[in-house]
PDB file of C-alpha atoms in Angstrom:
ATOM      1  CA  UNK W   1     273.165 117.112 105.610  1.00 75.00           C
ATOM      2  CA  UNK W   2     276.713 117.997 104.560  1.00 82.00           C
ATOM      3  CA  UNK W   3     277.795 120.533 107.194  1.00 86.00           C
ATOM      4  CA  UNK W   4     276.953 121.563 110.740  1.00 89.00           C
ATOM      5  CA  UNK W   5     277.840 124.909 112.285  1.00 88.00           C
ATOM      6  CA  UNK W   6     278.634 125.063 115.990  1.00 93.00           C
ATOM      7  CA  UNK W   7     279.750 127.656 118.517  1.00 96.00           C
ATOM      8  CA  UNK W   8     282.636 127.433 120.971  1.00 96.00           C
ATOM      9  CA  UNK W   9     283.123 129.561 124.080  1.00 95.00           C
ATOM     10  CA  UNK W  10     286.263 130.145 126.162  1.00 91.00           C
ATOM     11  CA  UNK W  11     286.097 131.071 129.816  1.00 88.00           C
ATOM     12  CA  UNK W  12     288.890 133.091 131.451  1.00 84.00           C
ATOM     13  CA  UNK W  13     289.803 134.107 134.990  1.00 80.00           C
ATOM     14  CA  UNK W  14     289.543 137.905 135.086  1.00 75.00           C
ATOM     15  CA  UNK W  15     292.718 138.003 137.170  1.00 75.00           C
ATOM     16  CA  UNK W  16     294.563 135.919 134.586  1.00 72.00           C
ATOM     17  CA  UNK W  17     293.115 136.780 131.185  1.00 64.00           C
ATOM     18  CA  UNK W  18     295.948 134.927 129.470  1.00 68.00           C
ATOM     19  CA  UNK W  19     294.898 131.575 130.984  1.00 68.00           C
ATOM     20  CA  UNK W  20     291.844 129.738 129.697  1.00 69.00           C
ATOM     21  CA  UNK W  21     289.796 128.005 132.424  1.00 77.00           C
ATOM     22  CA  UNK W  22     287.801 125.934 129.971  1.00 88.00           C
ATOM     23  CA  UNK W  23     286.367 125.594 126.492  1.00 93.00           C
ATOM     24  CA  UNK W  24     282.794 124.605 125.804  1.00 96.00           C
ATOM     25  CA  UNK W  25     280.714 123.807 122.749  1.00 97.00           C
ATOM     26  CA  UNK W  26     277.328 125.448 122.440  1.00 97.00           C
ATOM     27  CA  UNK W  27     276.097 122.808 120.053  1.00 94.00           C
ATOM     28  CA  UNK W  28     273.135 124.406 118.336  1.00 95.00           C
ATOM     29  CA  UNK W  29     271.389 121.896 116.057  1.00 93.00           C
ATOM     30  CA  UNK W  30     269.586 123.966 113.466  1.00 92.00           C
ATOM     31  CA  UNK W  31     266.206 122.607 112.472  1.00 90.00           C
ATOM     32  CA  UNK W  32     265.948 120.381 115.546  1.00 92.00           C
ATOM     33  CA  UNK W  33     266.973 122.287 118.662  1.00 94.00           C
ATOM     34  CA  UNK W  34     264.395 124.405 120.502  1.00 95.00           C
ATOM     35  CA  UNK W  35     267.196 127.034 120.618  1.00 96.00           C
ATOM     36  CA  UNK W  36     267.133 127.572 116.848  1.00 95.00           C
ATOM     37  CA  UNK W  37     265.841 131.146 117.129  1.00 95.00           C
ATOM     38  CA  UNK W  38     266.744 134.394 115.383  1.00 95.00           C
ATOM     39  CA  UNK W  39     268.263 135.910 118.556  1.00 95.00           C
ATOM     40  CA  UNK W  40     270.620 132.982 119.256  1.00 96.00           C
ATOM     41  CA  UNK W  41     273.909 134.732 118.568  1.00 95.00           C
ATOM     42  CA  UNK W  42     272.838 137.851 120.472  1.00 95.00           C
ATOM     43  CA  UNK W  43     271.801 135.701 123.450  1.00 96.00           C
ATOM     44  CA  UNK W  44     275.059 133.765 123.342  1.00 96.00           C
ATOM     45  CA  UNK W  45     277.045 137.015 123.179  1.00 95.00           C
ATOM     46  CA  UNK W  46     275.219 138.311 126.271  1.00 95.00           C
ATOM     47  CA  UNK W  47     275.947 135.054 128.117  1.00 95.00           C
ATOM     48  CA  UNK W  48     279.658 135.486 127.338  1.00 93.00           C
ATOM     49  CA  UNK W  49     279.610 138.670 129.415  1.00 91.00           C
ATOM     50  CA  UNK W  50     277.932 136.865 132.350  1.00 90.00           C
ATOM     51  CA  UNK W  51     278.945 133.189 132.058  1.00 90.00           C
ATOM     52  CA  UNK W  52     277.460 132.081 135.366  1.00 89.00           C
ATOM     53  CA  UNK W  53     274.012 133.211 134.207  1.00 93.00           C
ATOM     54  CA  UNK W  54     274.368 130.865 131.220  1.00 95.00           C
ATOM     55  CA  UNK W  55     274.020 127.927 133.608  1.00 95.00           C
ATOM     56  CA  UNK W  56     270.337 128.721 134.022  1.00 95.00           C
ATOM     57  CA  UNK W  57     269.686 129.826 130.432  1.00 96.00           C
ATOM     58  CA  UNK W  58     266.506 128.597 128.732  1.00 96.00           C
ATOM     59  CA  UNK W  59     268.732 127.623 125.779  1.00 97.00           C
ATOM     60  CA  UNK W  60     269.838 124.007 126.233  1.00 98.00           C
ATOM     61  CA  UNK W  61     272.875 124.307 123.957  1.00 97.00           C
ATOM     62  CA  UNK W  62     274.123 127.426 125.797  1.00 97.00           C
ATOM     63  CA  UNK W  63     273.786 125.661 129.149  1.00 97.00           C
ATOM     64  CA  UNK W  64     275.590 122.685 127.657  1.00 98.00           C
ATOM     65  CA  UNK W  65     278.532 124.778 126.456  1.00 97.00           C
ATOM     66  CA  UNK W  66     279.018 126.822 129.598  1.00 96.00           C
ATOM     67  CA  UNK W  67     278.570 123.837 131.900  1.00 96.00           C
ATOM     68  CA  UNK W  68     281.286 122.160 129.874  1.00 95.00           C
ATOM     69  CA  UNK W  69     283.619 125.164 130.099  1.00 93.00           C
ATOM     70  CA  UNK W  70     283.054 125.749 133.818  1.00 91.00           C
ATOM     71  CA  UNK W  71     282.728 122.186 135.099  1.00 84.00           C
ATOM     72  CA  UNK W  72     285.532 120.579 137.019  1.00 75.00           C
ATOM     73  CA  UNK W  73     285.278 116.920 136.120  1.00 74.00           C
ATOM     74  CA  UNK W  74     286.389 114.161 138.405  1.00 77.00           C
ATOM     75  CA  UNK W  75     288.847 111.630 137.093  1.00 85.00           C
ATOM     76  CA  UNK W  76     287.221 108.365 136.006  1.00 89.00           C
ATOM     77  CA  UNK W  77     288.510 105.053 134.701  1.00 93.00           C
ATOM     78  CA  UNK W  78     287.457 106.255 131.245  1.00 95.00           C
ATOM     79  CA  UNK W  79     289.251 109.614 131.384  1.00 94.00           C
ATOM     80  CA  UNK W  80     292.418 107.873 132.651  1.00 95.00           C
ATOM     81  CA  UNK W  81     292.272 105.555 129.649  1.00 96.00           C
ATOM     82  CA  UNK W  82     291.637 102.424 131.711  1.00 95.00           C
ATOM     83  CA  UNK W  83     288.150 101.637 130.458  1.00 94.00           C
ATOM     84  CA  UNK W  84     286.188 102.050 127.226  1.00 95.00           C
ATOM     85  CA  UNK W  85     282.548 103.093 126.910  1.00 96.00           C
ATOM     86  CA  UNK W  86     280.528 100.537 124.909  1.00 95.00           C
ATOM     87  CA  UNK W  87     278.665 102.167 122.038  1.00 96.00           C
ATOM     88  CA  UNK W  88     276.172 101.110 119.404  1.00 95.00           C
ATOM     89  CA  UNK W  89     276.998 101.095 115.702  1.00 93.00           C
ATOM     90  CA  UNK W  90     274.885 103.711 113.917  1.00 89.00           C
ATOM     91  CA  UNK W  91     273.451 102.874 110.503  1.00 85.00           C
ATOM     92  CA  UNK W  92     272.312 106.006 108.675  1.00 76.00           C
ATOM     93  CA  UNK W  93     269.283 106.060 106.404  1.00 70.00           C
ATOM     94  CA  UNK W  94     269.885 105.170 102.789  1.00 74.00           C
ATOM     95  CA  UNK W  95     268.732 102.810 100.087  1.00 78.00           C
ATOM     96  CA  UNK W  96     268.551  99.137 100.954  1.00 77.00           C
ATOM     97  CA  UNK W  97     271.842  98.158  99.305  1.00 83.00           C
ATOM     98  CA  UNK W  98     273.716 100.973 101.047  1.00 84.00           C
ATOM     99  CA  UNK W  99     272.283 100.072 104.425  1.00 79.00           C
ATOM    100  CA  UNK W 100     273.193  96.398 103.973  1.00 82.00           C
ATOM    101  CA  UNK W 101     276.774  97.407 103.155  1.00 87.00           C
ATOM    102  CA  UNK W 102     276.963  99.688 106.203  1.00 86.00           C
ATOM    103  CA  UNK W 103     275.567  96.949 108.464  1.00 84.00           C
ATOM    104  CA  UNK W 104     278.240  94.511 107.267  1.00 87.00           C
ATOM    105  CA  UNK W 105     280.964  97.074 107.913  1.00 89.00           C
ATOM    106  CA  UNK W 106     279.781  97.611 111.514  1.00 89.00           C
ATOM    107  CA  UNK W 107     279.481  93.904 112.211  1.00 88.00           C
ATOM    108  CA  UNK W 108     282.962  93.298 110.791  1.00 89.00           C
ATOM    109  CA  UNK W 109     284.244  95.992 113.172  1.00 89.00           C
ATOM    110  CA  UNK W 110     282.938  94.018 116.139  1.00 89.00           C
ATOM    111  CA  UNK W 111     279.724  95.829 117.028  1.00 92.00           C
ATOM    112  CA  UNK W 112     277.154  93.786 118.952  1.00 91.00           C
ATOM    113  CA  UNK W 113     274.535  96.537 119.090  1.00 95.00           C
ATOM    114  CA  UNK W 114     273.290  98.296 115.966  1.00 94.00           C
ATOM    115  CA  UNK W 115     271.014 101.301 115.793  1.00 94.00           C
ATOM    116  CA  UNK W 116     269.171 101.658 112.482  1.00 92.00           C
ATOM    117  CA  UNK W 117     267.411 104.797 111.373  1.00 89.00           C
ATOM    118  CA  UNK W 118     264.115 103.832 109.767  1.00 91.00           C
ATOM    119  CA  UNK W 119     261.324 105.776 108.104  1.00 89.00           C
ATOM    120  CA  UNK W 120     263.552 107.045 105.274  1.00 83.00           C
ATOM    121  CA  UNK W 121     262.849 104.292 102.732  1.00 84.00           C
ATOM    122  CA  UNK W 122     259.859 102.089 101.929  1.00 89.00           C
ATOM    123  CA  UNK W 123     258.637 100.340 105.071  1.00 93.00           C
ATOM    124  CA  UNK W 124     258.438  96.922 103.351  1.00 93.00           C
ATOM    125  CA  UNK W 125     262.086  97.334 102.305  1.00 89.00           C
ATOM    126  CA  UNK W 126     262.967  98.082 105.911  1.00 91.00           C
ATOM    127  CA  UNK W 127     261.209  94.902 106.991  1.00 94.00           C
ATOM    128  CA  UNK W 128     263.169  92.990 104.331  1.00 90.00           C
ATOM    129  CA  UNK W 129     266.367  94.491 105.695  1.00 88.00           C
ATOM    130  CA  UNK W 130     265.552  93.365 109.230  1.00 92.00           C
ATOM    131  CA  UNK W 131     264.598  89.933 107.917  1.00 92.00           C
ATOM    132  CA  UNK W 132     267.989  89.671 106.254  1.00 87.00           C
ATOM    133  CA  UNK W 133     269.794  90.691 109.460  1.00 88.00           C
ATOM    134  CA  UNK W 134     267.930  88.179 111.565  1.00 91.00           C
ATOM    135  CA  UNK W 135     268.615  85.343 109.095  1.00 88.00           C
ATOM    136  CA  UNK W 136     272.298  86.030 109.639  1.00 84.00           C
ATOM    137  CA  UNK W 137     272.375  87.105 113.297  1.00 87.00           C
ATOM    138  CA  UNK W 138     270.055  85.916 116.063  1.00 90.00           C
ATOM    139  CA  UNK W 139     268.752  88.332 118.678  1.00 92.00           C
ATOM    140  CA  UNK W 140     271.018  86.789 121.340  1.00 89.00           C
ATOM    141  CA  UNK W 141     274.043  87.606 119.136  1.00 88.00           C
ATOM    142  CA  UNK W 142     273.100  91.046 117.813  1.00 91.00           C
ATOM    143  CA  UNK W 143     270.956  93.679 119.523  1.00 95.00           C
ATOM    144  CA  UNK W 144     268.991  95.930 117.171  1.00 96.00           C
ATOM    145  CA  UNK W 145     267.741  99.369 118.175  1.00 97.00           C
ATOM    146  CA  UNK W 146     265.561 101.336 115.797  1.00 97.00           C
ATOM    147  CA  UNK W 147     264.984 105.078 115.536  1.00 96.00           C
ATOM    148  CA  UNK W 148     261.930 106.265 113.634  1.00 96.00           C
ATOM    149  CA  UNK W 149     262.625 109.982 114.249  1.00 93.00           C
ATOM    150  CA  UNK W 150     258.874 110.578 114.538  1.00 96.00           C
ATOM    151  CA  UNK W 151     258.188 109.251 111.031  1.00 95.00           C
ATOM    152  CA  UNK W 152     255.153 107.082 111.886  1.00 97.00           C
ATOM    153  CA  UNK W 153     251.647 108.466 111.895  1.00 97.00           C
ATOM    154  CA  UNK W 154     249.929 107.981 115.234  1.00 97.00           C
ATOM    155  CA  UNK W 155     247.181 105.837 113.727  1.00 97.00           C
ATOM    156  CA  UNK W 156     249.646 103.469 112.007  1.00 97.00           C
ATOM    157  CA  UNK W 157     252.310 103.230 114.695  1.00 97.00           C
ATOM    158  CA  UNK W 158     251.044 100.169 116.589  1.00 98.00           C
ATOM    159  CA  UNK W 159     250.504  98.193 113.405  1.00 98.00           C
ATOM    160  CA  UNK W 160     254.069  98.939 112.298  1.00 97.00           C
ATOM    161  CA  UNK W 161     255.452  98.148 115.743  1.00 98.00           C
ATOM    162  CA  UNK W 162     253.678  94.759 115.678  1.00 98.00           C
ATOM    163  CA  UNK W 163     255.294  93.972 112.308  1.00 97.00           C
ATOM    164  CA  UNK W 164     258.717  95.110 113.492  1.00 97.00           C
ATOM    165  CA  UNK W 165     258.436  93.029 116.662  1.00 97.00           C
ATOM    166  CA  UNK W 166     258.840  89.823 114.635  1.00 96.00           C
ATOM    167  CA  UNK W 167     262.552  90.612 114.332  1.00 96.00           C
ATOM    168  CA  UNK W 168     263.651  90.696 117.962  1.00 96.00           C
ATOM    169  CA  UNK W 169     263.950  94.481 118.277  1.00 97.00           C
ATOM    170  CA  UNK W 170     265.443  95.841 121.532  1.00 97.00           C
ATOM    171  CA  UNK W 171     263.716  99.248 121.352  1.00 98.00           C
ATOM    172  CA  UNK W 172     262.399 101.909 119.026  1.00 98.00           C
ATOM    173  CA  UNK W 173     263.017 105.619 119.509  1.00 98.00           C
ATOM    174  CA  UNK W 174     260.335 108.223 118.936  1.00 98.00           C
ATOM    175  CA  UNK W 175     257.781 106.385 116.752  1.00 98.00           C
ATOM    176  CA  UNK W 176     255.649 109.518 116.273  1.00 98.00           C
ATOM    177  CA  UNK W 177     256.389 113.254 116.230  1.00 97.00           C
ATOM    178  CA  UNK W 178     256.931 114.905 119.576  1.00 97.00           C
ATOM    179  CA  UNK W 179     254.127 116.849 121.214  1.00 96.00           C
ATOM    180  CA  UNK W 180     251.462 114.115 121.073  1.00 97.00           C
ATOM    181  CA  UNK W 181     251.707 113.010 124.688  1.00 96.00           C
ATOM    182  CA  UNK W 182     248.358 111.193 124.850  1.00 97.00           C
ATOM    183  CA  UNK W 183     249.032 109.226 121.652  1.00 98.00           C
ATOM    184  CA  UNK W 184     252.606 108.455 122.759  1.00 98.00           C
ATOM    185  CA  UNK W 185     251.388 107.218 126.129  1.00 98.00           C
ATOM    186  CA  UNK W 186     248.943 104.877 124.409  1.00 98.00           C
ATOM    187  CA  UNK W 187     251.680 103.556 122.136  1.00 98.00           C
ATOM    188  CA  UNK W 188     254.058 102.998 125.089  1.00 98.00           C
ATOM    189  CA  UNK W 189     251.390 101.058 126.999  1.00 98.00           C
ATOM    190  CA  UNK W 190     250.491  98.761 124.040  1.00 98.00           C
ATOM    191  CA  UNK W 191     253.674  98.426 121.991  1.00 98.00           C
ATOM    192  CA  UNK W 192     255.243  94.948 121.774  1.00 98.00           C
ATOM    193  CA  UNK W 193     258.603  96.761 121.445  1.00 98.00           C
ATOM    194  CA  UNK W 194     260.094  98.943 124.186  1.00 98.00           C
ATOM    195  CA  UNK W 195     259.681 102.622 123.346  1.00 98.00           C
ATOM    196  CA  UNK W 196     262.338 105.295 123.946  1.00 98.00           C
ATOM    197  CA  UNK W 197     261.676 109.027 124.057  1.00 98.00           C
ATOM    198  CA  UNK W 198     264.144 111.207 122.159  1.00 97.00           C
ATOM    199  CA  UNK W 199     262.802 114.321 120.417  1.00 97.00           C
ATOM    200  CA  UNK W 200     260.042 114.395 123.031  1.00 97.00           C
ATOM    201  CA  UNK W 201     262.676 115.560 125.533  1.00 98.00           C
ATOM    202  CA  UNK W 202     263.937 118.544 123.514  1.00 97.00           C
ATOM    203  CA  UNK W 203     263.884 121.866 125.361  1.00 96.00           C
ATOM    204  CA  UNK W 204     264.580 123.023 128.914  1.00 96.00           C
ATOM    205  CA  UNK W 205     262.157 122.032 131.649  1.00 97.00           C
ATOM    206  CA  UNK W 206     262.001 122.302 135.391  1.00 97.00           C
ATOM    207  CA  UNK W 207     262.541 119.092 137.307  1.00 98.00           C
ATOM    208  CA  UNK W 208     258.804 118.885 138.015  1.00 98.00           C
ATOM    209  CA  UNK W 209     257.973 119.555 134.365  1.00 98.00           C
ATOM    210  CA  UNK W 210     260.354 116.840 133.185  1.00 98.00           C
ATOM    211  CA  UNK W 211     258.938 114.381 135.694  1.00 98.00           C
ATOM    212  CA  UNK W 212     255.352 115.120 134.633  1.00 98.00           C
ATOM    213  CA  UNK W 213     256.253 114.493 130.997  1.00 98.00           C
ATOM    214  CA  UNK W 214     257.882 111.144 131.750  1.00 98.00           C
ATOM    215  CA  UNK W 215     255.187 110.056 134.170  1.00 98.00           C
ATOM    216  CA  UNK W 216     252.418 110.945 131.708  1.00 98.00           C
ATOM    217  CA  UNK W 217     253.980 108.990 128.821  1.00 98.00           C
ATOM    218  CA  UNK W 218     255.714 106.197 130.776  1.00 98.00           C
ATOM    219  CA  UNK W 219     258.231 105.070 128.142  1.00 98.00           C
ATOM    220  CA  UNK W 220     260.575 102.170 128.722  1.00 98.00           C
ATOM    221  CA  UNK W 221     263.689 104.239 127.925  1.00 98.00           C
ATOM    222  CA  UNK W 222     264.924 107.825 127.687  1.00 98.00           C
ATOM    223  CA  UNK W 223     267.510 108.872 125.091  1.00 98.00           C
ATOM    224  CA  UNK W 224     269.415 111.832 126.457  1.00 98.00           C
ATOM    225  CA  UNK W 225     271.118 114.463 124.290  1.00 98.00           C
ATOM    226  CA  UNK W 226     272.417 117.046 126.799  1.00 98.00           C
ATOM    227  CA  UNK W 227     272.753 119.784 124.167  1.00 97.00           C
ATOM    228  CA  UNK W 228     269.045 119.453 123.383  1.00 97.00           C
ATOM    229  CA  UNK W 229     267.391 118.560 126.727  1.00 97.00           C
ATOM    230  CA  UNK W 230     268.560 121.245 129.153  1.00 97.00           C
ATOM    231  CA  UNK W 231     272.330 120.775 129.228  1.00 97.00           C
ATOM    232  CA  UNK W 232     274.049 118.432 131.623  1.00 97.00           C
ATOM    233  CA  UNK W 233     271.899 119.700 134.473  1.00 97.00           C
ATOM    234  CA  UNK W 234     268.727 118.848 132.557  1.00 98.00           C
ATOM    235  CA  UNK W 235     270.117 115.456 131.607  1.00 98.00           C
ATOM    236  CA  UNK W 236     270.962 114.853 135.287  1.00 98.00           C
ATOM    237  CA  UNK W 237     267.320 115.532 136.126  1.00 98.00           C
ATOM    238  CA  UNK W 238     266.165 112.952 133.587  1.00 98.00           C
ATOM    239  CA  UNK W 239     268.622 110.382 134.916  1.00 98.00           C
ATOM    240  CA  UNK W 240     267.286 110.885 138.428  1.00 98.00           C
ATOM    241  CA  UNK W 241     263.690 110.644 137.189  1.00 98.00           C
ATOM    242  CA  UNK W 242     264.456 107.518 135.159  1.00 97.00           C
ATOM    243  CA  UNK W 243     266.148 105.855 138.126  1.00 96.00           C
ATOM    244  CA  UNK W 244     263.255 106.756 140.434  1.00 97.00           C
ATOM    245  CA  UNK W 245     260.631 105.380 138.024  1.00 97.00           C
ATOM    246  CA  UNK W 246     262.562 102.292 136.959  1.00 97.00           C
ATOM    247  CA  UNK W 247     263.099 103.513 133.376  1.00 97.00           C
ATOM    248  CA  UNK W 248     266.260 102.788 131.416  1.00 97.00           C
ATOM    249  CA  UNK W 249     268.312 105.452 129.644  1.00 97.00           C
ATOM    250  CA  UNK W 250     271.309 106.020 127.454  1.00 97.00           C
ATOM    251  CA  UNK W 251     273.012 109.107 126.027  1.00 97.00           C
ATOM    252  CA  UNK W 252     273.625 110.019 122.419  1.00 96.00           C
ATOM    253  CA  UNK W 253     275.437 112.867 120.753  1.00 94.00           C
ATOM    254  CA  UNK W 254     273.650 115.545 118.728  1.00 93.00           C
ATOM    255  CA  UNK W 255     276.414 115.659 116.105  1.00 92.00           C
ATOM    256  CA  UNK W 256     278.745 117.647 118.368  1.00 95.00           C
ATOM    257  CA  UNK W 257     282.412 118.082 117.503  1.00 95.00           C
ATOM    258  CA  UNK W 258     284.970 116.131 119.519  1.00 96.00           C
ATOM    259  CA  UNK W 259     284.824 118.875 122.155  1.00 96.00           C
ATOM    260  CA  UNK W 260     281.168 118.212 122.984  1.00 96.00           C
ATOM    261  CA  UNK W 261     281.442 114.468 122.390  1.00 97.00           C
ATOM    262  CA  UNK W 262     284.323 114.219 124.856  1.00 96.00           C
ATOM    263  CA  UNK W 263     282.308 116.102 127.481  1.00 96.00           C
ATOM    264  CA  UNK W 264     279.299 113.800 127.017  1.00 97.00           C
ATOM    265  CA  UNK W 265     281.555 110.755 127.286  1.00 96.00           C
ATOM    266  CA  UNK W 266     283.034 112.052 130.566  1.00 95.00           C
ATOM    267  CA  UNK W 267     279.519 112.693 131.868  1.00 96.00           C
ATOM    268  CA  UNK W 268     278.388 109.194 130.912  1.00 96.00           C
ATOM    269  CA  UNK W 269     281.514 107.657 132.466  1.00 94.00           C
ATOM    270  CA  UNK W 270     280.708 109.413 135.755  1.00 93.00           C
ATOM    271  CA  UNK W 271     277.348 107.569 135.844  1.00 93.00           C
ATOM    272  CA  UNK W 272     278.961 104.115 135.661  1.00 76.00           C
ATOM    273  CA  UNK W 273     276.373 102.770 133.202  1.00 83.00           C
ATOM    274  CA  UNK W 274     276.964  99.544 131.287  1.00 85.00           C
ATOM    275  CA  UNK W 275     274.389  99.960 128.535  1.00 93.00           C
ATOM    276  CA  UNK W 276     275.896 100.776 125.088  1.00 96.00           C
ATOM    277  CA  UNK W 277     275.695 104.504 124.384  1.00 96.00           C
ATOM    278  CA  UNK W 278     275.163 106.464 121.165  1.00 95.00           C
ATOM    279  CA  UNK W 279     278.555 108.156 121.021  1.00 94.00           C
ATOM    280  CA  UNK W 280     279.972 106.985 117.690  1.00 84.00           C
ATOM    281  CA  UNK W 281     279.463 110.143 115.608  1.00 76.00           C
ATOM    282  CA  UNK W 282     282.935 111.694 115.950  1.00 71.00           C
ATOM    283  CA  UNK W 283     284.195 110.150 112.711  1.00 74.00           C
ATOM    284  CA  UNK W 284     281.570 111.874 110.585  1.00 78.00           C
ATOM    285  CA  UNK W 285     283.486 115.115 110.209  1.00 83.00           C
ATOM    286  CA  UNK W 286     286.314 115.853 107.814  1.00 83.00           C
ATOM    287  CA  UNK W 287     287.509 118.811 109.918  1.00 88.00           C
ATOM    288  CA  UNK W 288     286.938 117.728 113.491  1.00 91.00           C
ATOM    289  CA  UNK W 289     289.192 118.958 116.293  1.00 93.00           C
ATOM    290  CA  UNK W 290     291.929 116.416 117.149  1.00 94.00           C
ATOM    291  CA  UNK W 291     291.236 114.951 120.570  1.00 95.00           C
ATOM    292  CA  UNK W 292     292.038 112.000 122.879  1.00 96.00           C
ATOM    293  CA  UNK W 293     288.880 110.250 121.673  1.00 96.00           C
ATOM    294  CA  UNK W 294     289.590 106.925 120.042  1.00 95.00           C
ATOM    295  CA  UNK W 295     287.205 104.327 118.699  1.00 92.00           C
ATOM    296  CA  UNK W 296     288.459 100.799 119.307  1.00 93.00           C
ATOM    297  CA  UNK W 297     286.074  98.227 117.930  1.00 90.00           C
ATOM    298  CA  UNK W 298     282.730  98.885 119.572  1.00 92.00           C
ATOM    299  CA  UNK W 299     284.020 101.028 122.439  1.00 94.00           C
ATOM    300  CA  UNK W 300     284.957 104.699 122.794  1.00 96.00           C
ATOM    301  CA  UNK W 301     288.249 105.259 124.649  1.00 97.00           C
ATOM    302  CA  UNK W 302     290.188 108.206 125.969  1.00 97.00           C
ATOM    303  CA  UNK W 303     293.738 107.851 124.703  1.00 97.00           C
ATOM    304  CA  UNK W 304     295.810 110.129 126.862  1.00 93.00           C
ATOM    305  CA  UNK W 305     298.711 109.833 124.416  1.00 95.00           C
ATOM    306  CA  UNK W 306     296.676 111.786 121.868  1.00 95.00           C
ATOM    307  CA  UNK W 307     296.722 115.558 122.401  1.00 94.00           C
ATOM    308  CA  UNK W 308     293.961 118.072 121.834  1.00 94.00           C
ATOM    309  CA  UNK W 309     294.234 120.141 118.687  1.00 93.00           C
ATOM    310  CA  UNK W 310     295.158 123.799 118.974  1.00 90.00           C
ATOM    311  CA  UNK W 311     292.027 125.971 118.875  1.00 90.00           C
ATOM    312  CA  UNK W 312     293.754 129.353 119.293  1.00 86.00           C
ATOM    313  CA  UNK W 313     293.660 130.139 115.572  1.00 86.00           C
ATOM    314  CA  UNK W 314     289.896 129.746 115.331  1.00 88.00           C
ATOM    315  CA  UNK W 315     287.980 132.964 114.469  1.00 87.00           C
ATOM    316  CA  UNK W 316     287.192 133.892 118.075  1.00 88.00           C
ATOM    317  CA  UNK W 317     285.018 136.974 118.695  1.00 87.00           C
ATOM    318  CA  UNK W 318     285.706 139.359 121.495  1.00 73.00           C
TER     319      UNK W 318
END
């Protein structure tokens, strides 16, 4: 993946059309989002003429963008620049040598929690990689999270999880493809490693529908991407469900620009959670929008001395 298109919306007060109320990012993730449909741009255009109706759209990314543009956020220690949000270091899939180099870079930067994408190279090589990490860093020094992105077959998942459990793994996201609730529930009940749902949560659901899904599968964690799981309102539902059922959760970005990433960080900060979040993707882009976001070691900060970039020259459509 070398590029990612996204959509931005601006909301105005009809009495003051020269003054922008807010900007939001409708962060469509092509190939992954349930919103990736042929009528997306037409639907988004219609929502721009009735922005309040976008807040109940069945398109998660459209809800996400308009909630961002219309939401009045309370000041937090994070937004005032007084507190950083702890994040995990993300290690992208690659060959063994590349992944070892990336791991060393993150550890040198001070990260205490690493998230490794697995399922992209030979499984035995991945086990060797974990063996190498654990020879150098004990589990009480370095937390390892894994993300299989649904790459395991249902019939092999528990065997692989048993092998992975030898290396002090904190959790593993989405071992099998989404949509196999019965198989996922069995894995969650028998896995020696805590299981987190990720792609399983994609799409908009009612509160009752979201609760049924989580109750049926009973994972140990939820991984929340607001642009994919019903916007901030949908993510709020999952947080409430997780808290009610005693399930942990953390948020991650879905490769948003700094506009969306900043909004997710503000949302996370309002929840006062201490668990490291998955918000370290802002540095991936060569043409990101300048923002107050600043990565200091293993924490994401809001540096109020850094101004937002000017978005007025973007190719806005009327």
